[in-house]
Amino acid sequence: MSTQEMSKDEFTAEDGRDVPRYQALSRSEIEKIAENPIEVRDVTEDERSFYYEHGWVKLPELISPEQAAEFARLAEEIEASEPPLALPAHQDAGFRAWSQVSMRHEEFARLCYAPNLGKVAAKLMSNPYFGKRQALRSSDTLQRKAPEKTGGAPTDWHQDVTYFPLDRDGMLVVWIALVDMTPDMGTMRFVDKSHHMGRFGLSPSFLDNNLLDVFPGIAENSTISPPLTMRAGDATVHDAGTIHSAPSNTTDRKRWVYACGYIPADARYTGGKHPAYDRLNLPVGEPLNHPTMPLVGTF
Ligand SMILES: O=C(O)CCC(=O)C(=O)O
């Protein structure tokens, strides 16, 4: 198979229509972005140690509020012109998602592939046991949680890690608020320190598994992070092992988020089923070497 064919990625529209196939960014496009990225601030040592202890962290003003507002404007344009293209999980999760927007909108690529955002991811996934790690970009998704009365629903308590065919932990999601958000718009909640609890297993449907109902012992033995108010440009980051949820949006405003996923470059592919990985023809037992998952984060 040629590199050209291998780099193609495809998604299913929610309404089942055929949708275009999207290309991974080329090496030279990624290099071009590295010369002109969206400005992203670094994490502090306090933020790193909070994340390591708690499995999540809030990063105020990770990007500027003005830049976030520009992304929110683009999000409205995308919403008006493209059907949501999503993995099944997003369709179950109470919000609508446009996956891999970086592959067709350069402005989003300038954030998701920004070396400074990659560095934030690499720093947060590093720890005393694995040591210093490097981060691969793995996904990016524009997420709209509509007001509850027009269909937005709660995102149930779940772990991301269970669903990914990776042989080790460290994967994380940077969840960037593109609009100002009060907790009643559905900002993220985390079971504090749950990244150290282990994996709670697969459920028959992708996200149809409210872990706090299935395992009452989790809530009995842990605390939940406080409701978070976020300014546009603030972010939360969570470890893929951290149990998290987001309530429904009870306001009349849309909750726009840009979520970027990163995986440790040392992780190896297990061959487990996953809709986004199945089509990539990755060799089992090897590190993830694919044009859609370039190395973007070092420090
Ligand atoms: O935005 C949400 O409601 C949930 C997002 C989520 O579960 C995730 O980014 O892992």
Short mmCIF file of C-alpha atoms and ligand atoms in Angstrom, two decimals:
data_model
loop_
_atom_site.label_atom_id
_atom_site.label_comp_id
_atom_site.label_asym_id
_atom_site.label_seq_id
_atom_site.Cartn_x
_atom_site.Cartn_y
_atom_site.Cartn_z
CA MET A 1 0.00 0.00 0.00
CA SER A 2 1.39 3.42 -0.91
CA THR A 3 1.94 6.09 1.75
CA GLN A 4 -0.73 8.13 -0.03
CA GLU A 5 -3.31 5.37 0.48
CA MET A 6 -2.15 4.65 4.02
CA SER A 7 -2.55 8.26 5.03
CA LYS A 8 -6.24 8.38 4.11
CA ASP A 9 -8.69 8.43 6.93
CA GLU A 10 -12.45 8.29 6.70
CA PHE A 11 -15.38 8.94 8.97
CA THR A 12 -19.08 8.29 8.85
CA ALA A 13 -21.54 11.14 8.91
CA GLU A 14 -24.16 10.85 11.61
CA ASP A 15 -26.91 10.68 9.05
CA GLY A 16 -25.15 7.85 7.21
CA ARG A 17 -24.32 9.88 4.10
CA ASP A 18 -21.07 9.20 2.30
CA VAL A 19 -18.48 11.74 3.31
CA PRO A 20 -15.17 12.73 1.74
CA ARG A 21 -11.99 10.98 2.82
CA TYR A 22 -9.49 13.19 4.56
CA GLN A 23 -5.73 13.12 4.17
CA ALA A 24 -3.23 13.13 6.98
CA LEU A 25 -1.05 16.22 7.02
CA SER A 26 2.24 15.73 5.18
CA ARG A 27 5.59 16.10 6.93
CA SER A 28 6.18 19.41 5.14
CA GLU A 29 2.75 20.77 6.21
CA ILE A 30 3.56 19.86 9.81
CA GLU A 31 6.94 21.58 9.51
CA LYS A 32 5.22 24.66 8.12
CA ILE A 33 2.83 24.69 11.09
CA ALA A 34 5.78 24.41 13.48
CA GLU A 35 7.06 27.70 12.06
CA ASN A 36 3.72 29.46 12.52
CA PRO A 37 1.78 27.77 15.31
CA ILE A 38 -1.01 29.12 17.50
CA GLU A 39 0.55 30.48 20.66
CA VAL A 40 0.22 28.03 23.55
CA ARG A 41 1.67 28.67 26.99
CA ASP A 42 3.81 26.14 28.84
CA VAL A 43 2.66 24.20 31.93
CA THR A 44 4.13 25.16 35.29
CA GLU A 45 5.81 22.66 37.61
CA ASP A 46 2.87 23.05 40.03
CA GLU A 47 0.43 22.16 37.25
CA ARG A 48 2.53 19.14 36.32
CA SER A 49 2.59 17.82 39.86
CA PHE A 50 -1.14 18.50 40.35
CA TYR A 51 -1.86 16.51 37.17
CA TYR A 52 0.37 13.66 38.25
CA GLU A 53 -1.37 13.43 41.62
CA HIS A 54 -4.96 14.04 40.54
CA GLY A 55 -5.12 12.73 36.94
CA TRP A 56 -6.53 16.02 35.66
CA VAL A 57 -5.62 19.70 35.74
CA LYS A 58 -7.15 23.02 34.74
CA LEU A 59 -4.84 25.23 32.68
CA PRO A 60 -6.09 28.83 32.70
CA GLU A 61 -5.47 30.75 29.47
CA LEU A 62 -3.68 27.93 27.66
CA ILE A 63 -4.45 29.93 24.52
CA SER A 64 -5.54 33.56 24.45
CA PRO A 65 -9.25 34.40 24.82
CA GLU A 66 -9.08 36.26 21.49
CA GLN A 67 -7.70 33.20 19.74
CA ALA A 68 -10.35 31.00 21.35
CA ALA A 69 -13.05 33.40 20.14
CA GLU A 70 -11.68 33.12 16.61
CA PHE A 71 -11.89 29.31 16.87
CA ALA A 72 -15.48 29.59 18.13
CA ARG A 73 -16.30 31.69 15.07
CA LEU A 74 -14.75 29.04 12.80
CA ALA A 75 -16.67 26.36 14.69
CA GLU A 76 -19.95 28.10 13.83
CA GLU A 77 -18.90 28.16 10.16
CA ILE A 78 -18.04 24.46 10.22
CA GLU A 79 -21.32 23.64 11.92
CA ALA A 80 -23.18 25.49 9.16
CA SER A 81 -21.32 23.81 6.31
CA GLU A 82 -20.34 20.27 7.36
CA PRO A 83 -22.38 17.44 8.87
CA PRO A 84 -20.94 16.18 12.17
CA LEU A 85 -18.39 13.48 11.34
CA ALA A 86 -17.91 11.35 14.34
CA LEU A 87 -16.89 8.10 15.89
CA PRO A 88 -19.82 6.15 17.40
CA ALA A 89 -18.75 7.24 20.89
CA HIS A 90 -19.47 10.85 20.16
CA GLN A 91 -22.95 10.05 18.92
CA ASP A 92 -23.69 8.29 22.22
CA ALA A 93 -22.17 10.91 24.42
CA GLY A 94 -24.70 13.72 24.38
CA PHE A 95 -22.70 16.06 22.18
CA ARG A 96 -22.02 16.41 18.46
CA ALA A 97 -18.51 16.11 17.11
CA TRP A 98 -16.56 17.03 14.01
CA SER A 99 -13.54 14.72 14.08
CA GLN A 100 -10.11 15.40 12.58
CA VAL A 101 -10.97 19.01 11.75
CA SER A 102 -7.21 19.71 11.61
CA MET A 103 -7.07 17.67 8.39
CA ARG A 104 -9.30 20.12 6.59
CA HIS A 105 -8.97 23.42 8.48
CA GLU A 106 -5.45 24.77 8.75
CA GLU A 107 -6.22 27.06 11.67
CA PHE A 108 -7.10 24.05 13.83
CA ALA A 109 -3.99 22.22 12.61
CA ARG A 110 -1.95 25.20 13.80
CA LEU A 111 -3.19 24.40 17.30
CA CYS A 112 -3.38 20.61 17.40
CA TYR A 113 0.10 20.21 15.85
CA ALA A 114 1.60 23.24 17.64
CA PRO A 115 4.95 22.16 19.11
CA ASN A 116 4.12 24.01 22.34
CA LEU A 117 0.85 22.09 22.77
CA GLY A 118 2.75 18.87 22.03
CA LYS A 119 5.26 19.90 24.69
CA VAL A 120 2.48 20.42 27.24
CA ALA A 121 1.21 16.91 26.43
CA ALA A 122 4.70 15.39 26.60
CA LYS A 123 5.42 17.02 29.96
CA LEU A 124 2.12 15.90 31.47
CA MET A 125 2.45 12.28 30.31
CA SER A 126 6.00 12.06 31.67
CA ASN A 127 6.35 10.66 35.17
CA PRO A 128 8.96 9.22 37.52
CA TYR A 129 8.42 5.66 36.26
CA PHE A 130 8.34 6.15 32.49
CA GLY A 131 10.70 9.13 32.69
CA LYS A 132 10.68 11.77 30.01
CA ARG A 133 8.22 10.96 27.23
CA GLN A 134 7.41 12.28 23.77
CA ALA A 135 3.88 12.88 22.49
CA LEU A 136 2.23 11.80 19.24
CA ARG A 137 -0.81 13.69 18.02
CA SER A 138 -3.62 11.16 17.77
CA SER A 139 -6.94 12.97 17.32
CA ASP A 140 -8.70 16.28 17.35
CA THR A 141 -12.39 16.92 17.65
CA LEU A 142 -14.59 19.95 17.64
CA GLN A 143 -17.39 19.31 20.12
CA ARG A 144 -20.69 21.09 20.41
CA LYS A 145 -22.88 20.36 23.39
CA ALA A 146 -26.18 21.93 22.45
CA PRO A 147 -28.59 23.33 25.03
CA GLU A 148 -30.44 20.47 26.69
CA LYS A 149 -33.77 21.50 25.17
CA THR A 150 -32.32 21.03 21.68
CA GLY A 151 -30.72 17.66 22.33
CA GLY A 152 -27.55 18.17 24.39
CA ALA A 153 -27.32 15.47 27.04
CA PRO A 154 -24.95 14.52 29.87
CA THR A 155 -21.76 12.67 29.02
CA ASP A 156 -21.75 9.60 31.27
CA TRP A 157 -18.91 8.71 33.62
CA HIS A 158 -16.29 6.79 31.66
CA GLN A 159 -12.61 6.17 31.16
CA ASP A 160 -11.12 6.74 27.70
CA VAL A 161 -8.28 4.28 28.18
CA THR A 162 -10.43 1.15 28.02
CA TYR A 163 -11.33 1.69 24.41
CA PHE A 164 -7.90 2.30 22.92
CA PRO A 165 -5.64 -0.44 21.55
CA LEU A 166 -2.54 0.75 23.39
CA ASP A 167 -0.26 -1.37 25.57
CA ARG A 168 0.40 1.31 28.19
CA ASP A 169 -1.05 4.32 29.95
CA GLY A 170 -0.22 7.96 29.42
CA MET A 171 -2.67 8.96 26.68
CA LEU A 172 -4.35 12.27 27.48
CA VAL A 173 -6.90 14.74 26.17
CA VAL A 174 -6.47 18.52 26.15
CA TRP A 175 -10.04 19.93 26.27
CA ILE A 176 -9.98 23.58 25.27
CA ALA A 177 -12.96 25.86 25.99
CA LEU A 178 -13.68 28.05 22.96
CA VAL A 179 -16.39 30.05 24.72
CA ASP A 180 -16.81 31.23 28.30
CA MET A 181 -18.46 28.42 30.25
CA THR A 182 -20.25 28.19 33.54
CA PRO A 183 -20.62 24.71 35.06
CA ASP A 184 -24.26 24.56 33.91
CA MET A 185 -23.00 24.48 30.31
CA GLY A 186 -21.44 21.08 30.99
CA THR A 187 -17.81 21.62 31.96
CA MET A 188 -15.86 18.49 32.79
CA ARG A 189 -15.97 16.66 36.14
CA PHE A 190 -13.34 14.14 37.18
CA VAL A 191 -13.18 11.37 39.77
CA ASP A 192 -10.14 12.67 41.58
CA LYS A 193 -7.07 10.40 41.40
CA SER A 194 -8.98 7.73 39.48
CA HIS A 195 -6.11 7.30 37.01
CA HIS A 196 -4.52 5.23 39.80
CA MET A 197 -7.62 2.97 40.19
CA GLY A 198 -7.01 0.71 37.21
CA ARG A 199 -9.33 -0.07 34.31
CA PHE A 200 -13.04 -0.69 34.79
CA GLY A 201 -13.55 -2.58 31.57
CA LEU A 202 -15.40 -2.52 28.29
CA SER A 203 -19.14 -2.25 27.93
CA PRO A 204 -21.18 -3.64 25.03
CA SER A 205 -21.69 -0.20 23.51
CA PHE A 206 -18.91 2.31 23.26
CA LEU A 207 -19.92 4.75 25.98
CA ASP A 208 -23.10 3.18 27.30
CA ASN A 209 -21.52 2.46 30.63
CA ASN A 210 -21.98 4.89 33.51
CA LEU A 211 -19.11 3.73 35.71
CA LEU A 212 -20.42 5.42 38.85
CA ASP A 213 -23.67 3.43 38.58
CA VAL A 214 -22.00 0.17 37.65
CA PHE A 215 -19.38 0.37 40.41
CA PRO A 216 -20.83 2.22 43.48
CA GLY A 217 -17.51 1.67 45.25
CA ILE A 218 -15.89 4.34 43.09
CA ALA A 219 -18.05 7.20 44.46
CA GLU A 220 -17.98 5.76 47.99
CA ASN A 221 -14.20 5.89 48.04
CA SER A 222 -13.33 9.02 46.13
CA THR A 223 -14.10 12.68 45.62
CA ILE A 224 -15.32 14.43 42.49
CA SER A 225 -13.54 17.51 41.17
CA PRO A 226 -15.40 20.80 41.78
CA PRO A 227 -17.68 22.31 39.12
CA LEU A 228 -15.40 24.37 36.87
CA THR A 229 -16.03 27.80 35.43
CA MET A 230 -13.90 28.36 32.36
CA ARG A 231 -12.98 31.36 30.27
CA ALA A 232 -12.58 30.95 26.52
CA GLY A 233 -8.97 29.77 26.08
CA ASP A 234 -8.82 27.86 29.38
CA ALA A 235 -8.33 24.10 29.14
CA THR A 236 -8.59 21.00 31.23
CA VAL A 237 -6.33 18.04 30.59
CA HIS A 238 -7.23 14.54 31.73
CA ASP A 239 -5.36 11.28 31.72
CA ALA A 240 -7.19 8.65 29.64
CA GLY A 241 -7.45 6.55 32.81
CA THR A 242 -9.20 9.28 34.79
CA ILE A 243 -12.94 8.67 35.12
CA HIS A 244 -14.75 11.75 33.81
CA SER A 245 -18.13 13.06 32.74
CA ALA A 246 -19.81 16.30 31.76
CA PRO A 247 -23.35 17.28 32.76
CA SER A 248 -25.87 18.44 30.21
CA ASN A 249 -25.93 22.04 29.05
CA THR A 250 -28.88 23.64 30.81
CA THR A 251 -28.20 27.12 29.40
CA ASP A 252 -29.36 28.40 26.03
CA ARG A 253 -25.78 28.80 24.73
CA LYS A 254 -23.74 26.25 22.79
CA ARG A 255 -20.77 24.70 24.55
CA TRP A 256 -17.94 24.71 21.96
CA VAL A 257 -14.81 22.74 22.79
CA TYR A 258 -11.76 21.72 20.80
CA ALA A 259 -10.35 18.46 22.20
CA CYS A 260 -6.90 17.25 21.15
CA GLY A 261 -5.72 13.73 22.00
CA TYR A 262 -2.05 12.76 22.41
CA ILE A 263 -0.43 9.40 23.04
CA PRO A 264 3.02 8.57 24.37
CA ALA A 265 5.44 7.78 21.54
CA ASP A 266 6.65 4.73 23.49
CA ALA A 267 3.17 3.10 23.40
CA ARG A 268 2.75 0.01 21.21
CA TYR A 269 -0.32 -1.09 19.26
CA THR A 270 -2.13 -4.10 20.74
CA GLY A 271 -4.32 -4.85 17.71
CA GLY A 272 -7.51 -4.42 19.77
CA LYS A 273 -10.55 -3.22 17.85
CA HIS A 274 -11.11 0.53 17.57
CA PRO A 275 -12.95 2.27 14.74
CA ALA A 276 -10.23 4.85 14.15
CA TYR A 277 -7.28 2.44 14.41
CA ASP A 278 -8.72 -0.60 12.57
CA ARG A 279 -8.28 1.00 9.18
CA LEU A 280 -4.66 2.08 9.67
CA ASN A 281 -2.97 -1.32 9.08
CA LEU A 282 -0.63 -0.88 12.03
CA PRO A 283 1.71 -3.77 12.90
CA VAL A 284 0.70 -5.34 16.23
CA GLY A 285 3.29 -5.01 18.98
CA GLU A 286 5.06 -2.08 17.33
CA PRO A 287 5.11 1.62 18.25
CA LEU A 288 2.45 3.62 16.39
CA ASN A 289 4.02 4.68 13.15
CA HIS A 290 1.43 6.34 10.95
CA PRO A 291 1.16 9.69 9.15
CA THR A 292 -2.00 10.57 11.12
CA MET A 293 -0.04 10.25 14.39
CA PRO A 294 3.11 12.32 13.98
CA LEU A 295 5.49 13.20 16.78
CA VAL A 296 4.60 16.73 17.89
CA GLY A 297 5.72 16.94 21.50
CA THR A 298 9.21 16.86 22.95
CA PHE A 299 10.91 18.79 25.75
O1 LIG B 1 -17.10 17.01 26.29
C1 LIG B 1 -17.68 16.11 26.88
O2 LIG B 1 -18.86 16.21 27.24
C2 LIG B 1 -16.96 14.84 27.20
C3 LIG B 1 -15.63 14.77 26.55
C4 LIG B 1 -14.87 13.53 26.85
O3 LIG B 1 -15.37 12.59 27.40
C5 LIG B 1 -13.46 13.47 26.47
O4 LIG B 1 -12.93 14.44 25.88
O5 LIG B 1 -12.80 12.44 26.76
#
